[in-house]
Amino acid sequence: MNRRGESGEALAAAFLERRGLRILSRNYRCRFGEIDLVAESGATLVFVEVRARRSDTFGGPAASINAAKRRRLVAAARHYLAAAGDRAARFDVVLVRGEPPR
C-alpha cells in the first residue's frame, strides 16, 4: 500500500473512533478481496472502504468505487460474517482528499 493509502486509512480509523466506533480489523483479506477497516458500532458490524485521492481530476475518491469493487467488498464481507456469526452489518465509505500529512 502506498503512503497516501496508509495515511488515509489511519485518518479514517481515527475519525471513526472519535465518533464512537471500535476498530476490529484493518486490511482484512480473504480470497474474495480486502476490506480496509472492520469496525463495530453498538451491535452492528461496519465494513469501511477508504478512498484517498489527491484531487478530483479523475473523478475523485468516490468515482473509484466501481461495480467490480462493490462486488468484491460484498463477497469479502460475507466471508467475514460467516465467521463472525449472524449480525447486523452495514457498509460505510470514508473519502479523503488532499496530500497525506508528512
Backbone as CSV, one residue per row, in Angstrom:
resi,resn,N_x,N_y,N_z,CA_x,CA_y,CA_z,C_x,C_y,C_z
1,MET,0.855,-1.175,0.000,0.000,0.000,0.000,0.896,1.232,0.000
2,ASN,0.450,2.249,-0.690,1.253,3.465,-0.748,1.004,4.353,0.471
3,ARG,1.817,5.388,0.573,1.751,6.283,1.742,0.395,6.970,1.840
4,ARG,-0.170,7.369,0.709,-1.474,8.030,0.719,-2.537,7.079,1.264
5,GLY,-2.497,5.821,0.838,-3.455,4.829,1.317,-3.324,4.572,2.809
6,GLU,-2.093,4.399,3.259,-1.858,4.174,4.688,-2.315,5.364,5.512
7,SER,-1.972,6.552,5.049,-2.349,7.771,5.759,-3.863,7.944,5.760
8,GLY,-4.495,7.665,4.624,-5.944,7.775,4.529,-6.649,6.817,5.476
9,GLU,-6.140,5.591,5.568,-6.756,4.614,6.472,-6.559,5.006,7.933
10,ALA,-5.395,5.535,8.263,-5.151,5.983,9.643,-6.079,7.147,9.996
11,LEU,-6.242,8.087,9.064,-7.155,9.213,9.294,-8.593,8.723,9.443
12,ALA,-8.991,7.787,8.592,-10.351,7.252,8.649,-10.603,6.523,9.972
13,ALA,-9.635,5.718,10.411,-9.791,4.988,11.671,-9.933,5.961,12.840
14,ALA,-9.101,6.986,12.867,-9.187,7.986,13.943,-10.526,8.719,13.897
15,PHE,-10.982,9.065,12.709,-12.271,9.736,12.520,-13.408,8.875,13.071
16,LEU,-13.396,7.587,12.722,-14.452,6.680,13.173,-14.403,6.469,14.682
17,GLU,-13.203,6.328,15.220,-13.069,6.133,16.671,-13.580,7.355,17.432
18,ARG,-13.324,8.550,16.924,-13.841,9.761,17.579,-15.363,9.783,17.582
19,ARG,-15.969,9.068,16.669,-17.423,9.001,16.593,-17.984,7.772,17.289
20,GLY,-17.152,7.101,18.064,-17.621,6.009,18.906,-17.541,4.617,18.325
21,LEU,-17.008,4.459,17.116,-16.858,3.120,16.555,-15.581,2.486,17.093
22,ARG,-15.598,1.180,17.204,-14.421,0.444,17.655,-13.858,-0.323,16.463
23,ILE,-12.590,-0.100,16.155,-11.944,-0.770,15.021,-11.613,-2.199,15.436
24,LEU,-12.128,-3.159,14.682,-11.879,-4.574,14.961,-10.758,-5.141,14.100
25,SER,-10.652,-4.645,12.875,-9.666,-5.192,11.948,-9.285,-4.132,10.920
26,ARG,-8.020,-4.146,10.531,-7.529,-3.294,9.446,-7.020,-4.198,8.333
27,ASN,-7.360,-3.848,7.127,-6.927,-4.598,5.945,-7.261,-6.082,6.045
28,TYR,-8.516,-6.372,6.332,-8.982,-7.769,6.369,-8.921,-8.325,4.952
29,ARG,-8.190,-9.429,4.791,-8.024,-10.034,3.471,-8.534,-11.466,3.491
30,CYS,-9.180,-11.816,2.401,-9.580,-13.201,2.174,-9.491,-13.438,0.669
31,ARG,-9.849,-14.616,0.231,-9.706,-14.920,-1.202,-10.639,-14.099,-2.080
32,PHE,-11.644,-13.457,-1.481,-12.610,-12.680,-2.262,-12.218,-11.216,-2.423
33,GLY,-11.344,-10.731,-1.558,-10.951,-9.330,-1.636,-10.452,-8.814,-0.303
34,GLU,-10.457,-7.502,-0.166,-9.950,-6.851,1.041,-10.946,-5.805,1.523
35,ILE,-11.061,-5.712,2.836,-11.861,-4.665,3.466,-10.893,-3.810,4.262
36,ASP,-10.899,-2.516,3.982,-9.923,-1.625,4.616,-10.051,-1.629,6.134
37,LEU,-11.255,-1.409,6.636,-11.485,-1.388,8.080,-12.768,-2.143,8.392
38,VAL,-12.718,-2.913,9.456,-13.936,-3.519,10.001,-14.091,-2.917,11.387
39,ALA,-15.253,-2.330,11.631,-15.499,-1.646,12.899,-16.798,-2.166,13.506
40,GLU,-17.037,-1.728,14.717,-18.252,-2.101,15.421,-18.906,-0.828,15.950
41,SER,-20.180,-0.694,15.679,-20.967,0.421,16.188,-22.146,-0.188,16.924
42,GLY,-22.024,-0.269,18.240,-23.035,-0.993,19.009,-22.986,-2.457,18.611
43,ALA,-24.127,-3.006,18.221,-24.196,-4.416,17.818,-23.983,-4.597,16.313
44,THR,-23.731,-3.514,15.601,-23.617,-3.561,14.145,-22.166,-3.597,13.701
45,LEU,-21.860,-4.531,12.795,-20.547,-4.557,12.146,-20.561,-3.529,11.022
46,VAL,-19.484,-2.795,10.889,-19.382,-1.767,9.859,-18.166,-2.083,8.992
47,PHE,-18.419,-2.342,7.713,-17.355,-2.595,6.752,-17.048,-1.264,6.069
48,VAL,-15.812,-0.814,6.202,-15.455,0.529,5.754,-14.457,0.471,4.602
49,GLU,-14.816,1.108,3.510,-13.913,1.289,2.381,-13.357,2.701,2.471
50,VAL,-12.044,2.820,2.424,-11.385,4.130,2.497,-10.807,4.429,1.120
51,ARG,-11.152,5.596,0.577,-10.630,6.006,-0.721,-9.960,7.353,-0.566
52,ALA,-8.687,7.407,-0.878,-7.910,8.644,-0.751,-7.410,9.059,-2.134
53,ARG,-7.626,10.305,-2.457,-7.166,10.859,-3.723,-6.641,12.266,-3.486
54,ARG,-5.658,12.641,-4.249,-5.083,13.982,-4.150,-6.065,15.051,-4.620
55,SER,-6.828,14.728,-5.660,-7.733,15.725,-6.237,-8.910,15.020,-6.894
56,ASP,-9.794,15.812,-7.470,-10.940,15.284,-8.201,-10.675,15.191,-9.699
57,THR,-9.431,15.327,-10.111,-9.064,15.363,-11.525,-9.634,14.184,-12.302
58,PHE,-9.571,12.998,-11.739,-10.062,11.808,-12.430,-11.350,11.296,-11.790
59,GLY,-12.165,12.204,-11.278,-13.449,11.821,-10.715,-13.480,11.795,-9.204
60,GLY,-12.357,11.929,-8.563,-12.323,11.957,-7.106,-12.402,10.576,-6.490
61,PRO,-12.338,10.514,-5.171,-12.286,9.222,-4.493,-13.557,8.391,-4.654
62,ALA,-14.717,9.000,-4.644,-15.963,8.234,-4.750,-16.100,7.555,-6.107
63,ALA,-15.637,8.215,-7.150,-15.755,7.667,-8.501,-14.928,6.399,-8.691
64,SER,-13.970,6.158,-7.809,-13.106,4.989,-7.960,-13.732,3.708,-7.400
65,ILE,-14.912,3.809,-6.827,-15.585,2.610,-6.299,-16.582,2.141,-7.359
66,ASN,-16.106,1.267,-8.220,-16.930,0.797,-9.329,-17.689,-0.483,-8.960
67,ALA,-18.454,-1.004,-9.893,-19.277,-2.190,-9.644,-18.433,-3.403,-9.250
68,ALA,-17.298,-3.588,-9.888,-16.440,-4.730,-9.558,-15.916,-4.610,-8.129
69,LYS,-15.532,-3.416,-7.723,-15.046,-3.194,-6.357,-16.167,-3.468,-5.352
70,ARG,-17.371,-3.025,-5.654,-18.504,-3.275,-4.760,-18.769,-4.774,-4.619
71,ARG,-18.688,-5.510,-5.711,-18.894,-6.974,-5.650,-17.839,-7.634,-4.761
72,ARG,-16.577,-7.203,-4.902,-15.512,-7.783,-4.071,-15.725,-7.449,-2.593
73,LEU,-16.160,-6.216,-2.316,-16.423,-5.821,-0.919,-17.537,-6.661,-0.309
74,VAL,-18.606,-6.861,-1.051,-19.732,-7.661,-0.553,-19.291,-9.108,-0.316
75,ALA,-18.538,-9.668,-1.243,-18.071,-11.050,-1.087,-17.147,-11.182,0.122
76,ALA,-16.235,-10.238,0.308,-15.332,-10.285,1.470,-16.121,-10.104,2.765
77,ALA,-17.120,-9.239,2.754,-17.950,-9.035,3.951,-18.730,-10.300,4.287
78,ARG,-19.245,-10.972,3.289,-19.954,-12.244,3.534,-19.005,-13.268,4.160
79,HIS,-17.781,-13.288,3.671,-16.782,-14.209,4.234,-16.528,-13.876,5.703
80,TYR,-16.369,-12.597,6.006,-16.150,-12.155,7.394,-17.344,-12.535,8.258
81,LEU,-18.549,-12.292,7.759,-19.765,-12.583,8.523,-19.960,-14.082,8.762
82,ALA,-19.472,-14.911,7.852,-19.589,-16.356,8.034,-18.871,-16.796,9.303
83,ALA,-17.761,-16.136,9.620,-17.008,-16.466,10.834,-17.522,-15.694,12.049
84,ALA,-18.049,-14.494,11.824,-18.473,-13.627,12.932,-19.872,-13.971,13.440
85,GLY,-20.607,-14.724,12.676,-21.970,-15.055,13.079,-22.971,-14.081,12.479
86,ASP,-24.221,-14.391,12.708,-25.308,-13.592,12.146,-25.454,-12.298,12.919
87,ARG,-25.031,-11.202,12.318,-25.080,-9.882,12.947,-25.574,-8.860,11.941
88,ALA,-26.112,-7.798,12.461,-26.459,-6.670,11.593,-25.154,-6.093,11.047
89,ALA,-25.198,-5.648,9.815,-23.987,-5.098,9.198,-24.373,-3.973,8.244
90,ARG,-23.389,-3.100,7.998,-23.583,-2.031,7.021,-22.238,-1.726,6.378
91,PHE,-22.293,-1.013,5.255,-21.098,-0.564,4.561,-21.010,0.952,4.682
92,ASP,-19.850,1.448,5.028,-19.574,2.880,5.052,-18.395,3.147,4.134
93,VAL,-18.335,4.358,3.617,-17.208,4.798,2.806,-16.667,6.080,3.421
94,VAL,-15.350,6.143,3.585,-14.700,7.364,4.041,-13.852,7.865,2.880
95,LEU,-14.132,9.099,2.455,-13.416,9.708,1.334,-12.430,10.727,1.868
96,VAL,-11.181,10.632,1.413,-10.121,11.532,1.864,-9.545,12.236,0.646
97,ARG,-9.495,13.559,0.696,-8.928,14.352,-0.395,-7.715,15.116,0.094
98,GLY,-6.739,15.300,-0.777,-5.581,16.111,-0.453,-4.334,15.279,-0.240
99,GLU,-3.260,15.958,0.054,-1.969,15.320,0.295,-1.936,14.698,1.677
100,PRO,-1.287,13.525,1.831,-1.166,12.936,3.160,-0.257,13.773,4.045
101,PRO,-0.510,13.779,5.347,0.387,14.515,6.256,1.779,13.919,6.220
102,ARG,2.758,14.747,6.405,4.160,14.259,6.392,4.631,13.925,7.767
